[in-house]
PDB file of C-alpha atoms in Angstrom:
ATOM      1  CA  UNK A   1     -18.611 -43.512 -10.742  1.00 85.00           C
ATOM      2  CA  UNK A   2     -15.087 -43.606  -9.293  1.00 91.00           C
ATOM      3  CA  UNK A   3     -14.669 -44.492  -5.732  1.00 94.00           C
ATOM      4  CA  UNK A   4     -12.183 -43.430  -3.429  1.00 92.00           C
ATOM      5  CA  UNK A   5      -9.985 -46.255  -2.920  1.00 94.00           C
ATOM      6  CA  UNK A   6      -7.218 -44.577  -0.613  1.00 94.00           C
ATOM      7  CA  UNK A   7      -6.639 -41.762   1.438  1.00 95.00           C
ATOM      8  CA  UNK A   8      -3.533 -40.690   2.619  1.00 94.00           C
ATOM      9  CA  UNK A   9      -1.890 -38.192   4.941  1.00 94.00           C
ATOM     10  CA  UNK A  10       0.715 -36.002   3.401  1.00 92.00           C
ATOM     11  CA  UNK A  11       4.190 -36.071   4.917  1.00 91.00           C
ATOM     12  CA  UNK A  12       5.281 -32.514   4.250  1.00 90.00           C
ATOM     13  CA  UNK A  13       1.777 -31.291   5.405  1.00 89.00           C
ATOM     14  CA  UNK A  14       0.013 -33.237   7.935  1.00 91.00           C
ATOM     15  CA  UNK A  15      -3.277 -31.068   7.497  1.00 91.00           C
ATOM     16  CA  UNK A  16      -3.302 -32.403   3.832  1.00 93.00           C
ATOM     17  CA  UNK A  17      -4.677 -35.506   2.563  1.00 94.00           C
ATOM     18  CA  UNK A  18      -4.043 -37.586  -0.962  1.00 95.00           C
ATOM     19  CA  UNK A  19      -7.160 -38.774  -2.551  1.00 94.00           C
ATOM     20  CA  UNK A  20      -7.057 -41.893  -4.631  1.00 94.00           C
ATOM     21  CA  UNK A  21      -9.626 -42.808  -6.905  1.00 93.00           C
ATOM     22  CA  UNK A  22      -9.981 -46.102  -8.492  1.00 93.00           C
ATOM     23  CA  UNK A  23      -6.186 -46.893  -7.047  1.00 91.00           C
ATOM     24  CA  UNK A  24      -5.221 -43.478  -8.949  1.00 93.00           C
ATOM     25  CA  UNK A  25      -4.144 -40.419  -7.084  1.00 94.00           C
ATOM     26  CA  UNK A  26      -6.714 -37.615  -8.124  1.00 93.00           C
ATOM     27  CA  UNK A  27      -6.371 -34.587  -5.908  1.00 93.00           C
ATOM     28  CA  UNK A  28      -5.340 -33.423  -2.376  1.00 94.00           C
ATOM     29  CA  UNK A  29      -7.637 -31.856   0.436  1.00 94.00           C
ATOM     30  CA  UNK A  30      -6.970 -29.685   3.342  1.00 93.00           C
ATOM     31  CA  UNK A  31      -8.354 -31.885   6.414  1.00 93.00           C
ATOM     32  CA  UNK A  32     -11.124 -29.628   7.039  1.00 92.00           C
ATOM     33  CA  UNK A  33     -12.460 -30.132   3.237  1.00 94.00           C
ATOM     34  CA  UNK A  34     -12.005 -33.781   3.927  1.00 94.00           C
ATOM     35  CA  UNK A  35     -14.031 -33.823   7.242  1.00 94.00           C
ATOM     36  CA  UNK A  36     -16.809 -31.357   5.808  1.00 92.00           C
ATOM     37  CA  UNK A  37     -17.661 -33.424   2.450  1.00 93.00           C
ATOM     38  CA  UNK A  38     -17.236 -36.715   4.349  1.00 94.00           C
ATOM     39  CA  UNK A  39     -14.527 -38.208   2.245  1.00 93.00           C
ATOM     40  CA  UNK A  40     -13.954 -41.680   3.356  1.00 93.00           C
ATOM     41  CA  UNK A  41     -12.534 -45.136   1.361  1.00 93.00           C
ATOM     42  CA  UNK A  42     -15.315 -46.696  -0.818  1.00 93.00           C
ATOM     43  CA  UNK A  43     -17.269 -43.625  -1.161  1.00 93.00           C
ATOM     44  CA  UNK A  44     -18.305 -42.887  -4.812  1.00 93.00           C
ATOM     45  CA  UNK A  45     -17.792 -39.492  -6.373  1.00 92.00           C
ATOM     46  CA  UNK A  46     -19.252 -37.977  -9.477  1.00 91.00           C
ATOM     47  CA  UNK A  47     -17.482 -35.300 -11.516  1.00 91.00           C
ATOM     48  CA  UNK A  48     -19.701 -32.387 -10.476  1.00 94.00           C
ATOM     49  CA  UNK A  49     -18.974 -33.644  -6.638  1.00 94.00           C
ATOM     50  CA  UNK A  50     -15.291 -33.788  -7.228  1.00 94.00           C
ATOM     51  CA  UNK A  51     -15.403 -30.153  -8.802  1.00 94.00           C
ATOM     52  CA  UNK A  52     -17.382 -28.924  -5.592  1.00 95.00           C
ATOM     53  CA  UNK A  53     -14.693 -30.429  -3.290  1.00 95.00           C
ATOM     54  CA  UNK A  54     -11.699 -29.080  -5.338  1.00 94.00           C
ATOM     55  CA  UNK A  55     -13.178 -25.464  -5.534  1.00 95.00           C
ATOM     56  CA  UNK A  56     -13.604 -25.586  -1.685  1.00 95.00           C
ATOM     57  CA  UNK A  57     -10.340 -26.753  -1.124  1.00 95.00           C
ATOM     58  CA  UNK A  58      -9.000 -23.718  -3.145  1.00 95.00           C
ATOM     59  CA  UNK A  59     -10.922 -21.428  -1.075  1.00 96.00           C
ATOM     60  CA  UNK A  60      -9.188 -23.109   1.765  1.00 94.00           C
ATOM     61  CA  UNK A  61      -5.890 -22.729   0.186  1.00 94.00           C
ATOM     62  CA  UNK A  62      -6.498 -19.019  -0.400  1.00 96.00           C
ATOM     63  CA  UNK A  63      -7.803 -18.444   3.217  1.00 96.00           C
ATOM     64  CA  UNK A  64      -4.748 -19.956   4.650  1.00 93.00           C
ATOM     65  CA  UNK A  65      -2.428 -18.126   2.159  1.00 95.00           C
ATOM     66  CA  UNK A  66      -4.125 -14.590   3.542  1.00 97.00           C
ATOM     67  CA  UNK A  67      -3.991 -15.685   7.159  1.00 95.00           C
ATOM     68  CA  UNK A  68      -0.002 -16.188   6.687  1.00 95.00           C
ATOM     69  CA  UNK A  69       0.025 -12.880   5.008  1.00 96.00           C
ATOM     70  CA  UNK A  70      -2.102 -11.212   7.927  1.00 95.00           C
ATOM     71  CA  UNK A  71       0.608 -12.716  10.014  1.00 93.00           C
ATOM     72  CA  UNK A  72       3.194 -10.300   9.676  1.00 91.00           C
ATOM     73  CA  UNK A  73       0.706  -7.014  10.255  1.00 93.00           C
ATOM     74  CA  UNK A  74      -2.858  -5.810   9.707  1.00 94.00           C
ATOM     75  CA  UNK A  75      -3.738  -5.588   6.073  1.00 96.00           C
ATOM     76  CA  UNK A  76      -6.766  -3.961   4.270  1.00 97.00           C
ATOM     77  CA  UNK A  77      -8.848  -6.084   2.295  1.00 97.00           C
ATOM     78  CA  UNK A  78      -7.761  -4.426  -0.883  1.00 97.00           C
ATOM     79  CA  UNK A  79      -3.980  -5.557  -0.061  1.00 97.00           C
ATOM     80  CA  UNK A  80      -5.374  -9.316   0.688  1.00 97.00           C
ATOM     81  CA  UNK A  81      -7.325  -9.618  -2.357  1.00 97.00           C
ATOM     82  CA  UNK A  82      -4.403  -8.106  -4.599  1.00 96.00           C
ATOM     83  CA  UNK A  83      -2.032 -10.532  -2.807  1.00 97.00           C
ATOM     84  CA  UNK A  84      -4.067 -13.559  -3.858  1.00 97.00           C
ATOM     85  CA  UNK A  85      -4.998 -12.501  -7.237  1.00 97.00           C
ATOM     86  CA  UNK A  86      -1.408 -12.256  -7.861  1.00 97.00           C
ATOM     87  CA  UNK A  87      -0.769 -15.578  -6.228  1.00 96.00           C
ATOM     88  CA  UNK A  88      -2.833 -17.026  -9.198  1.00 95.00           C
ATOM     89  CA  UNK A  89      -6.157 -17.617  -7.386  1.00 95.00           C
ATOM     90  CA  UNK A  90      -9.486 -17.089  -9.208  1.00 95.00           C
ATOM     91  CA  UNK A  91     -11.711 -14.011  -8.406  1.00 95.00           C
ATOM     92  CA  UNK A  92     -14.306 -16.006  -7.270  1.00 96.00           C
ATOM     93  CA  UNK A  93     -12.476 -18.031  -4.817  1.00 96.00           C
ATOM     94  CA  UNK A  94     -10.386 -14.785  -3.572  1.00 97.00           C
ATOM     95  CA  UNK A  95     -14.014 -13.437  -2.727  1.00 97.00           C
ATOM     96  CA  UNK A  96     -15.012 -16.366  -1.254  1.00 96.00           C
ATOM     97  CA  UNK A  97     -11.788 -16.330   0.961  1.00 97.00           C
ATOM     98  CA  UNK A  98     -12.104 -12.441   1.906  1.00 97.00           C
ATOM     99  CA  UNK A  99     -16.032 -13.001   3.066  1.00 96.00           C
ATOM    100  CA  UNK A 100     -14.689 -15.847   5.365  1.00 96.00           C
ATOM    101  CA  UNK A 101     -11.947 -13.994   6.694  1.00 97.00           C
ATOM    102  CA  UNK A 102     -14.089 -11.219   7.367  1.00 96.00           C
ATOM    103  CA  UNK A 103     -16.874 -13.103   9.128  1.00 96.00           C
ATOM    104  CA  UNK A 104     -14.162 -14.556  11.346  1.00 95.00           C
ATOM    105  CA  UNK A 105     -12.841 -11.180  12.360  1.00 94.00           C
ATOM    106  CA  UNK A 106      -9.362 -11.442  10.522  1.00 95.00           C
ATOM    107  CA  UNK A 107     -10.110  -8.714   8.022  1.00 96.00           C
ATOM    108  CA  UNK A 108     -11.873  -5.435   8.940  1.00 96.00           C
ATOM    109  CA  UNK A 109     -10.828  -2.308   7.163  1.00 97.00           C
ATOM    110  CA  UNK A 110     -12.222  -0.155   9.863  1.00 96.00           C
ATOM    111  CA  UNK A 111      -9.886  -1.431  12.361  1.00 96.00           C
ATOM    112  CA  UNK A 112      -7.208  -1.510   9.803  1.00 96.00           C
ATOM    113  CA  UNK A 113      -7.799   2.197   9.130  1.00 97.00           C
ATOM    114  CA  UNK A 114      -8.037   3.181  12.823  1.00 96.00           C
ATOM    115  CA  UNK A 115      -4.559   1.088  13.560  1.00 96.00           C
ATOM    116  CA  UNK A 116      -3.091   2.923  10.347  1.00 96.00           C
ATOM    117  CA  UNK A 117      -3.926   6.443  11.488  1.00 96.00           C
ATOM    118  CA  UNK A 118      -2.572   5.823  15.227  1.00 95.00           C
ATOM    119  CA  UNK A 119       0.701   4.577  13.848  1.00 95.00           C
ATOM    120  CA  UNK A 120       1.006   7.461  11.422  1.00 95.00           C
ATOM    121  CA  UNK A 121       0.703  10.006  13.773  1.00 96.00           C
ATOM    122  CA  UNK A 122       2.544   8.527  16.545  1.00 94.00           C
ATOM    123  CA  UNK A 123       5.771   7.301  14.437  1.00 93.00           C
ATOM    124  CA  UNK A 124       5.494   9.321  11.457  1.00 93.00           C
ATOM    125  CA  UNK A 125       3.790  12.698  12.884  1.00 95.00           C
ATOM    126  CA  UNK A 126       1.846  12.659   9.718  1.00 96.00           C
ATOM    127  CA  UNK A 127      -1.005  15.223   9.096  1.00 97.00           C
ATOM    128  CA  UNK A 128      -4.292  14.166   8.125  1.00 97.00           C
ATOM    129  CA  UNK A 129      -3.935  14.773   4.158  1.00 97.00           C
ATOM    130  CA  UNK A 130      -0.730  12.614   4.152  1.00 97.00           C
ATOM    131  CA  UNK A 131      -2.736   9.649   6.178  1.00 97.00           C
ATOM    132  CA  UNK A 132      -5.772   9.948   3.697  1.00 97.00           C
ATOM    133  CA  UNK A 133      -3.321   8.928   0.865  1.00 96.00           C
ATOM    134  CA  UNK A 134      -2.112   6.030   2.323  1.00 96.00           C
ATOM    135  CA  UNK A 135      -5.536   5.140   3.573  1.00 97.00           C
ATOM    136  CA  UNK A 136      -6.300   5.522  -0.485  1.00 97.00           C
ATOM    137  CA  UNK A 137      -3.311   3.564  -1.449  1.00 96.00           C
ATOM    138  CA  UNK A 138      -4.429   0.784   0.771  1.00 96.00           C
ATOM    139  CA  UNK A 139      -7.573   0.570  -1.239  1.00 96.00           C
ATOM    140  CA  UNK A 140      -9.943   1.862   1.713  1.00 97.00           C
ATOM    141  CA  UNK A 141     -13.271   3.232   0.791  1.00 96.00           C
ATOM    142  CA  UNK A 142     -13.209   7.012   0.745  1.00 96.00           C
ATOM    143  CA  UNK A 143     -16.285   7.204   3.343  1.00 96.00           C
ATOM    144  CA  UNK A 144     -14.543   5.124   5.913  1.00 97.00           C
ATOM    145  CA  UNK A 145     -11.302   7.272   5.095  1.00 97.00           C
ATOM    146  CA  UNK A 146     -13.191  10.214   6.305  1.00 96.00           C
ATOM    147  CA  UNK A 147     -15.065   8.489   9.137  1.00 96.00           C
ATOM    148  CA  UNK A 148     -11.546   7.654  10.729  1.00 96.00           C
ATOM    149  CA  UNK A 149      -9.921  10.730  10.071  1.00 96.00           C
ATOM    150  CA  UNK A 150     -12.799  12.418  11.784  1.00 96.00           C
ATOM    151  CA  UNK A 151     -11.075  11.210  15.311  1.00 95.00           C
ATOM    152  CA  UNK A 152      -7.764  13.093  14.403  1.00 96.00           C
ATOM    153  CA  UNK A 153      -9.173  16.210  16.022  1.00 96.00           C
ATOM    154  CA  UNK A 154      -7.568  19.986  15.211  1.00 96.00           C
ATOM    155  CA  UNK A 155      -6.456  20.313  18.736  1.00 96.00           C
ATOM    156  CA  UNK A 156      -4.026  16.848  18.191  1.00 96.00           C
ATOM    157  CA  UNK A 157      -3.039  17.989  14.734  1.00 97.00           C
ATOM    158  CA  UNK A 158      -2.021  21.355  16.029  1.00 97.00           C
ATOM    159  CA  UNK A 159      -0.168  19.620  19.025  1.00 96.00           C
ATOM    160  CA  UNK A 160       1.952  17.501  16.708  1.00 97.00           C
ATOM    161  CA  UNK A 161       2.735  19.979  13.883  1.00 97.00           C
ATOM    162  CA  UNK A 162       3.912  22.134  16.838  1.00 97.00           C
ATOM    163  CA  UNK A 163       6.038  20.014  18.218  1.00 96.00           C
ATOM    164  CA  UNK A 164       7.520  19.155  14.616  1.00 96.00           C
ATOM    165  CA  UNK A 165       8.007  23.098  13.999  1.00 96.00           C
ATOM    166  CA  UNK A 166       9.693  23.810  17.319  1.00 95.00           C
ATOM    167  CA  UNK A 167      11.908  20.357  16.933  1.00 94.00           C
ATOM    168  CA  UNK A 168      13.079  21.694  13.169  1.00 94.00           C
ATOM    169  CA  UNK A 169      13.770  25.567  14.620  1.00 93.00           C
ATOM    170  CA  UNK A 170      16.010  24.176  17.514  1.00 92.00           C
ATOM    171  CA  UNK A 171      18.004  21.993  14.944  1.00 91.00           C
ATOM    172  CA  UNK A 172      18.242  24.776  12.173  1.00 91.00           C
ATOM    173  CA  UNK A 173      19.467  27.608  14.283  1.00 89.00           C
ATOM    174  CA  UNK A 174      22.382  28.706  11.944  1.00 89.00           C
ATOM    175  CA  UNK A 175      19.510  29.446   9.129  1.00 92.00           C
ATOM    176  CA  UNK A 176      18.031  32.675   8.678  1.00 93.00           C
ATOM    177  CA  UNK A 177      14.497  32.862  10.144  1.00 94.00           C
ATOM    178  CA  UNK A 178      12.527  33.883   6.975  1.00 92.00           C
ATOM    179  CA  UNK A 179      14.444  30.869   5.187  1.00 93.00           C
ATOM    180  CA  UNK A 180      13.680  28.582   8.280  1.00 94.00           C
ATOM    181  CA  UNK A 181      10.036  29.533   8.484  1.00 95.00           C
ATOM    182  CA  UNK A 182       9.735  28.680   4.763  1.00 94.00           C
ATOM    183  CA  UNK A 183      11.443  25.290   5.211  1.00 94.00           C
ATOM    184  CA  UNK A 184       9.309  24.350   8.211  1.00 96.00           C
ATOM    185  CA  UNK A 185       6.106  25.158   6.200  1.00 96.00           C
ATOM    186  CA  UNK A 186       7.152  23.237   3.129  1.00 96.00           C
ATOM    187  CA  UNK A 187       8.091  20.386   5.799  1.00 96.00           C
ATOM    188  CA  UNK A 188       4.503  20.217   7.475  1.00 97.00           C
ATOM    189  CA  UNK A 189       2.900  20.622   3.981  1.00 97.00           C
ATOM    190  CA  UNK A 190       4.842  17.636   3.117  1.00 96.00           C
ATOM    191  CA  UNK A 191       3.634  15.743   6.217  1.00 96.00           C
ATOM    192  CA  UNK A 192       0.204  16.630   5.082  1.00 97.00           C
ATOM    193  CA  UNK A 193      -1.145  19.562   7.393  1.00 97.00           C
ATOM    194  CA  UNK A 194      -3.340  22.134   6.323  1.00 96.00           C
ATOM    195  CA  UNK A 195      -2.262  25.624   5.780  1.00 96.00           C
ATOM    196  CA  UNK A 196      -4.315  26.840   8.904  1.00 96.00           C
ATOM    197  CA  UNK A 197      -2.769  24.385  10.973  1.00 97.00           C
ATOM    198  CA  UNK A 198       0.603  25.301   9.826  1.00 97.00           C
ATOM    199  CA  UNK A 199      -0.131  28.725  10.232  1.00 96.00           C
ATOM    200  CA  UNK A 200      -1.191  28.048  14.039  1.00 96.00           C
ATOM    201  CA  UNK A 201       1.784  25.936  14.769  1.00 97.00           C
ATOM    202  CA  UNK A 202       4.566  28.813  13.169  1.00 96.00           C
ATOM    203  CA  UNK A 203       3.150  31.352  15.406  1.00 94.00           C
ATOM    204  CA  UNK A 204       4.667  29.037  18.519  1.00 92.00           C
ATOM    205  CA  UNK A 205       8.241  29.100  16.951  1.00 93.00           C
ATOM    206  CA  UNK A 206      10.862  31.658  18.104  1.00 91.00           C
ATOM    207  CA  UNK A 207      12.433  32.818  15.037  1.00 91.00           C
ATOM    208  CA  UNK A 208      14.406  35.715  16.741  1.00 90.00           C
ATOM    209  CA  UNK A 209      17.916  35.540  16.587  1.00 90.00           C
ATOM    210  CA  UNK A 210      20.997  37.149  18.892  1.00 89.00           C
ATOM    211  CA  UNK A 211      23.418  39.337  17.290  1.00 91.00           C
ATOM    212  CA  UNK A 212      26.245  36.836  17.313  1.00 90.00           C
ATOM    213  CA  UNK A 213      23.633  34.345  15.805  1.00 91.00           C
ATOM    214  CA  UNK A 214      23.172  36.572  13.166  1.00 93.00           C
ATOM    215  CA  UNK A 215      27.201  36.981  12.665  1.00 92.00           C
ATOM    216  CA  UNK A 216      27.553  33.747  12.290  1.00 93.00           C
ATOM    217  CA  UNK A 217      24.698  33.229   9.699  1.00 94.00           C
ATOM    218  CA  UNK A 218      25.621  35.996   7.601  1.00 93.00           C
ATOM    219  CA  UNK A 219      29.068  35.063   7.315  1.00 93.00           C
ATOM    220  CA  UNK A 220      28.335  31.209   6.470  1.00 93.00           C
ATOM    221  CA  UNK A 221      25.967  32.437   3.861  1.00 93.00           C
ATOM    222  CA  UNK A 222      28.001  35.495   2.363  1.00 93.00           C
ATOM    223  CA  UNK A 223      31.491  33.979   2.301  1.00 92.00           C
ATOM    224  CA  UNK A 224      29.944  30.913   0.488  1.00 93.00           C
ATOM    225  CA  UNK A 225      28.519  33.250  -2.135  1.00 93.00           C
ATOM    226  CA  UNK A 226      31.625  34.891  -2.415  1.00 92.00           C
ATOM    227  CA  UNK A 227      33.526  32.336  -3.185  1.00 92.00           C
ATOM    228  CA  UNK A 228      31.237  30.751  -5.751  1.00 92.00           C
ATOM    229  CA  UNK A 229      30.771  34.122  -7.805  1.00 92.00           C
ATOM    230  CA  UNK A 230      34.293  35.553  -7.138  1.00 89.00           C
ATOM    231  CA  UNK A 231      35.697  33.375  -9.767  1.00 89.00           C
ATOM    232  CA  UNK A 232      33.404  34.608 -12.548  1.00 90.00           C
ATOM    233  CA  UNK A 233      32.429  38.299 -11.468  1.00 90.00           C
ATOM    234  CA  UNK A 234      34.235  41.353  -9.775  1.00 88.00           C
ATOM    235  CA  UNK A 235      33.239  44.667  -8.586  1.00 88.00           C
ATOM    236  CA  UNK A 236      29.729  45.631  -9.173  1.00 89.00           C
ATOM    237  CA  UNK A 237      28.705  42.765 -10.722  1.00 93.00           C
ATOM    238  CA  UNK A 238      30.187  40.313  -7.918  1.00 92.00           C
ATOM    239  CA  UNK A 239      28.435  42.461  -5.209  1.00 92.00           C
ATOM    240  CA  UNK A 240      25.248  42.377  -6.905  1.00 93.00           C
ATOM    241  CA  UNK A 241      25.611  38.603  -7.046  1.00 94.00           C
ATOM    242  CA  UNK A 242      26.235  38.052  -3.851  1.00 93.00           C
ATOM    243  CA  UNK A 243      23.881  40.369  -2.484  1.00 93.00           C
ATOM    244  CA  UNK A 244      21.262  38.535  -4.499  1.00 94.00           C
ATOM    245  CA  UNK A 245      22.190  35.176  -3.068  1.00 94.00           C
ATOM    246  CA  UNK A 246      22.272  36.231   0.541  1.00 93.00           C
ATOM    247  CA  UNK A 247      18.995  37.828   0.291  1.00 93.00           C
ATOM    248  CA  UNK A 248      17.400  34.574  -1.386  1.00 93.00           C
ATOM    249  CA  UNK A 249      18.577  32.968   1.795  1.00 92.00           C
ATOM    250  CA  UNK A 250      16.890  35.397   3.983  1.00 92.00           C
ATOM    251  CA  UNK A 251      19.373  37.703   4.962  1.00 93.00           C
ATOM    252  CA  UNK A 252      18.412  41.519   5.839  1.00 92.00           C
ATOM    253  CA  UNK A 253      19.362  44.087   3.433  1.00 93.00           C
ATOM    254  CA  UNK A 254      21.167  46.091   6.250  1.00 92.00           C
ATOM    255  CA  UNK A 255      23.345  43.215   7.120  1.00 92.00           C
ATOM    256  CA  UNK A 256      24.062  42.248   3.490  1.00 93.00           C
ATOM    257  CA  UNK A 257      25.675  45.608   2.898  1.00 92.00           C
ATOM    258  CA  UNK A 258      27.486  45.387   6.156  1.00 92.00           C
ATOM    259  CA  UNK A 259      28.906  41.986   4.596  1.00 91.00           C
ATOM    260  CA  UNK A 260      29.530  43.506   1.338  1.00 91.00           C
ATOM    261  CA  UNK A 261      31.432  46.681   2.915  1.00 89.00           C
ATOM    262  CA  UNK A 262      33.614  44.330   4.923  1.00 88.00           C
ATOM    263  CA  UNK A 263      34.666  42.300   1.865  1.00 85.00           C
ATOM    264  CA  UNK A 264      35.387  45.591  -0.100  1.00 81.00           C
ATOM    265  CA  UNK A 265      37.552  46.745   2.627  1.00 81.00           C
ATOM    266  CA  UNK A 266      39.165  43.454   3.057  1.00 78.00           C
ATOM    267  CA  UNK A 267      40.009  43.646  -0.749  1.00 72.00           C
ATOM    268  CA  UNK A 268      41.131  47.286  -0.737  1.00 62.00           C
ATOM    269  CA  UNK A 269      43.445  46.265   2.133  1.00 58.00           C
ATOM    270  CA  UNK A 270      45.045  43.674  -0.120  1.00 54.00           C
TER     271      UNK A 270
END
């Protein structure tokens, strides 16, 4: 049976020690493993015992790797497991490391999910559906997803969605109301809000336009459409193309007719 003849501390990592059996380097272990198994000079080691020591050290390596990964930000159990598997650790070792991380409080999917929820709401103003998708991507179990999302109340969702809607409305005054309404609805849907919440949020938005605002909107949309189609069409065909384009941008029929009449008068004047 081989005997430990030398134990030396590594220069690059003071927490690891090289183990020599019968004057030959055999393996290295973390300091905690060294203490746990009572590895001292003169101790005989059989093959089974060596395998157990090496296995325990691999768990320690995986554990430390996970701690480093968790040092940047909170992670889900799924993320840590994938990281360790991708690093080449065996599944049994990874599972042992995860059990230890959970026991010591370094890994907790419920705390992770609650933190992710708050971050997504405060920094990205996301709705519950989008947040649930994020949790699902992080490997959080469905039951836990639903439990955590229960804390995101309808009132809070409506408050956040309303702020988003009004902010979009203020910065898009040059867009026709119907087009703006659709734009805000699509944006809130992408953010993960339900149709019911979106409907209530839109009710708080002032979509009315002053006459001078309408003048600018009609001119911008109409002139763009006119330039686009006047190179290919003329007469009634041009008018119909421009009318269609302006209607799709949410311009009312009476204002479209006024614009077309103005353009025809300009051309007659030429």
